[in-house]
Amino acid sequence: MKKIWNIAFIYFWLAMAGGVFYREFTKFNDYSGKTSLGFLHVHLLILGTFLFLILALFCRTLPLLENKRFRRFLTLYNIALPFMALTMLVRGILEVRGTDLSSAQNGMISGFAGISHILMLVSLVMLLLSLKKELLKNE
């Protein structure tokens, strides 16, 4: 449970840093439009902090860390979520700076975002299957 709580705590600080960066970076660049940076804070807070806090509660009653699929979820998810956050950060910085992108560059960033979302999908399916397995054991 401590490991899961520590992961939640790390995502909490990343979410806070993302929120501060969004506020200060847009203010410094006199930017008032919508940008992907505005969603970075919320994504890290919900998909990082809150998810792992809920999982920490599950760990109080279920031996999730002993489940092989859950450990694989942890690894893949902790690759996918920072990867997704990084693509949001890059996209947001480029939006605020008003950087003109070629269609290839724009497609590349969108492709990386798509890959991160696919990895999130796979890892969340792994999470649900591992939770199902553990919950059915205790039935």
Tab-separated table of C-alpha atoms in Angstrom:
chain	number	residue	atom	x	y	z
A	1	MET	CA	0.000	0.000	0.000
A	2	LYS	CA	2.869	2.368	0.764
A	3	LYS	CA	4.214	2.015	-2.784
A	4	ILE	CA	0.827	2.937	-4.257
A	5	TRP	CA	0.489	5.917	-1.916
A	6	ASN	CA	3.984	7.117	-2.893
A	7	ILE	CA	3.018	6.969	-6.575
A	8	ALA	CA	-0.111	9.031	-5.811
A	9	PHE	CA	2.030	11.564	-3.960
A	10	ILE	CA	4.442	11.905	-6.888
A	11	TYR	CA	1.562	12.487	-9.318
A	12	PHE	CA	0.126	15.055	-6.900
A	13	TRP	CA	3.327	17.103	-7.047
A	14	LEU	CA	3.545	16.730	-10.815
A	15	ALA	CA	-0.074	17.931	-11.104
A	16	MET	CA	0.667	20.943	-8.912
A	17	ALA	CA	3.794	21.747	-10.926
A	18	GLY	CA	1.779	21.431	-14.142
A	19	GLY	CA	-0.847	23.845	-12.840
A	20	VAL	CA	1.730	26.404	-11.763
A	21	PHE	CA	3.592	26.065	-15.049
A	22	TYR	CA	0.367	26.598	-17.000
A	23	ARG	CA	-0.532	29.713	-15.038
A	24	GLU	CA	2.929	31.270	-15.106
A	25	PHE	CA	3.883	30.301	-18.657
A	26	THR	CA	0.675	31.696	-20.156
A	27	LYS	CA	0.960	34.863	-18.053
A	28	PHE	CA	4.613	35.357	-19.029
A	29	ASN	CA	3.712	34.992	-22.725
A	30	ASP	CA	0.536	37.146	-22.492
A	31	TYR	CA	-1.552	34.227	-23.708
A	32	SER	CA	-5.252	34.122	-22.916
A	33	GLY	CA	-6.591	31.455	-25.279
A	34	LYS	CA	-7.269	27.787	-24.741
A	35	THR	CA	-4.278	25.476	-24.642
A	36	SER	CA	-3.480	21.864	-23.861
A	37	LEU	CA	-1.490	23.087	-20.866
A	38	GLY	CA	-4.776	23.838	-19.117
A	39	PHE	CA	-5.643	20.135	-19.077
A	40	LEU	CA	-2.279	18.881	-17.854
A	41	HIS	CA	-3.010	19.651	-14.199
A	42	VAL	CA	-6.395	17.918	-14.230
A	43	HIS	CA	-5.154	14.830	-16.081
A	44	LEU	CA	-2.302	14.283	-13.637
A	45	LEU	CA	-4.519	14.941	-10.636
A	46	ILE	CA	-7.340	12.601	-11.647
A	47	LEU	CA	-5.502	9.897	-13.621
A	48	GLY	CA	-2.484	9.968	-11.334
A	49	THR	CA	-3.248	11.082	-7.807
A	50	PHE	CA	-6.892	10.091	-7.399
A	51	LEU	CA	-6.586	6.769	-9.219
A	52	PHE	CA	-3.676	5.678	-7.047
A	53	LEU	CA	-5.340	6.890	-3.850
A	54	ILE	CA	-8.342	4.720	-4.706
A	55	LEU	CA	-6.025	1.805	-5.503
A	56	ALA	CA	-4.309	2.294	-2.133
A	57	LEU	CA	-7.688	1.739	-0.502
A	58	PHE	CA	-8.156	-1.455	-2.513
A	59	CYS	CA	-4.725	-2.612	-1.352
A	60	ARG	CA	-5.939	-2.503	2.245
A	61	THR	CA	-8.198	-5.489	1.592
A	62	LEU	CA	-6.828	-7.089	-1.585
A	63	PRO	CA	-3.300	-8.390	-2.243
A	64	LEU	CA	-3.034	-6.435	-5.500
A	65	LEU	CA	0.737	-6.088	-5.435
A	66	GLU	CA	1.011	-9.877	-5.481
A	67	ASN	CA	-1.030	-10.010	-8.705
A	68	LYS	CA	1.239	-10.309	-11.770
A	69	ARG	CA	-1.202	-8.447	-14.040
A	70	PHE	CA	-1.484	-5.600	-11.526
A	71	ARG	CA	2.306	-5.237	-11.387
A	72	ARG	CA	2.351	-5.089	-15.189
A	73	PHE	CA	-0.386	-2.458	-15.041
A	74	LEU	CA	1.764	-0.402	-12.664
A	75	THR	CA	4.719	-0.508	-15.016
A	76	LEU	CA	2.795	0.239	-18.197
A	77	TYR	CA	0.571	2.902	-16.634
A	78	ASN	CA	3.545	4.717	-15.142
A	79	ILE	CA	5.043	4.857	-18.611
A	80	ALA	CA	1.816	5.829	-20.395
A	81	LEU	CA	0.616	8.619	-18.103
A	82	PRO	CA	3.888	10.593	-18.051
A	83	PHE	CA	4.166	10.024	-21.825
A	84	MET	CA	0.671	11.466	-22.273
A	85	ALA	CA	1.473	14.378	-19.952
A	86	LEU	CA	4.646	15.074	-21.901
A	87	THR	CA	2.765	15.229	-25.206
A	88	MET	CA	0.249	17.621	-23.620
A	89	LEU	CA	3.115	19.749	-22.304
A	90	VAL	CA	4.847	19.902	-25.691
A	91	ARG	CA	1.587	20.637	-27.540
A	92	GLY	CA	0.654	23.324	-25.011
A	93	ILE	CA	4.025	25.063	-25.144
A	94	LEU	CA	3.877	25.137	-28.936
A	95	GLU	CA	0.324	26.553	-28.802
A	96	VAL	CA	1.260	29.310	-26.352
A	97	ARG	CA	4.392	30.226	-28.276
A	98	GLY	CA	2.393	30.307	-31.520
A	99	THR	CA	4.809	27.953	-33.239
A	100	ASP	CA	3.802	27.078	-36.777
A	101	LEU	CA	4.048	23.346	-37.318
A	102	SER	CA	4.227	21.488	-40.572
A	103	SER	CA	1.584	18.846	-41.090
A	104	ALA	CA	4.253	16.187	-40.448
A	105	GLN	CA	5.257	17.762	-37.130
A	106	ASN	CA	1.631	18.174	-36.097
A	107	GLY	CA	0.929	14.578	-37.091
A	108	MET	CA	3.934	13.354	-35.139
A	109	ILE	CA	2.766	15.020	-31.930
A	110	SER	CA	-0.750	13.708	-32.489
A	111	GLY	CA	0.680	10.249	-33.155
A	112	PHE	CA	2.629	10.278	-29.890
A	113	ALA	CA	-0.527	11.389	-28.066
A	114	GLY	CA	-2.435	8.562	-29.715
A	115	ILE	CA	0.198	6.007	-28.702
A	116	SER	CA	0.059	7.234	-25.112
A	117	HIS	CA	-3.719	6.884	-25.110
A	118	ILE	CA	-3.489	3.344	-26.477
A	119	LEU	CA	-0.995	2.469	-23.740
A	120	MET	CA	-3.396	3.974	-21.187
A	121	LEU	CA	-6.218	1.865	-22.596
A	122	VAL	CA	-4.204	-1.353	-22.393
A	123	SER	CA	-2.993	-0.613	-18.875
A	124	LEU	CA	-6.482	0.271	-17.617
A	125	VAL	CA	-7.864	-2.976	-19.060
A	126	MET	CA	-5.079	-4.791	-17.201
A	127	LEU	CA	-6.099	-2.962	-14.020
A	128	LEU	CA	-9.751	-3.910	-14.394
A	129	LEU	CA	-8.902	-7.545	-15.095
A	130	SER	CA	-6.584	-7.739	-12.089
A	131	LEU	CA	-9.225	-6.148	-9.846
A	132	LYS	CA	-11.819	-8.599	-11.144
A	133	LYS	CA	-9.525	-11.541	-10.443
A	134	GLU	CA	-8.819	-10.416	-6.877
A	135	LEU	CA	-12.423	-9.538	-6.124
A	136	LEU	CA	-13.690	-12.891	-7.406
A	137	LYS	CA	-11.114	-14.723	-5.265
A	138	ASN	CA	-12.694	-13.260	-2.145
A	139	GLU	CA	-16.254	-14.056	-3.144
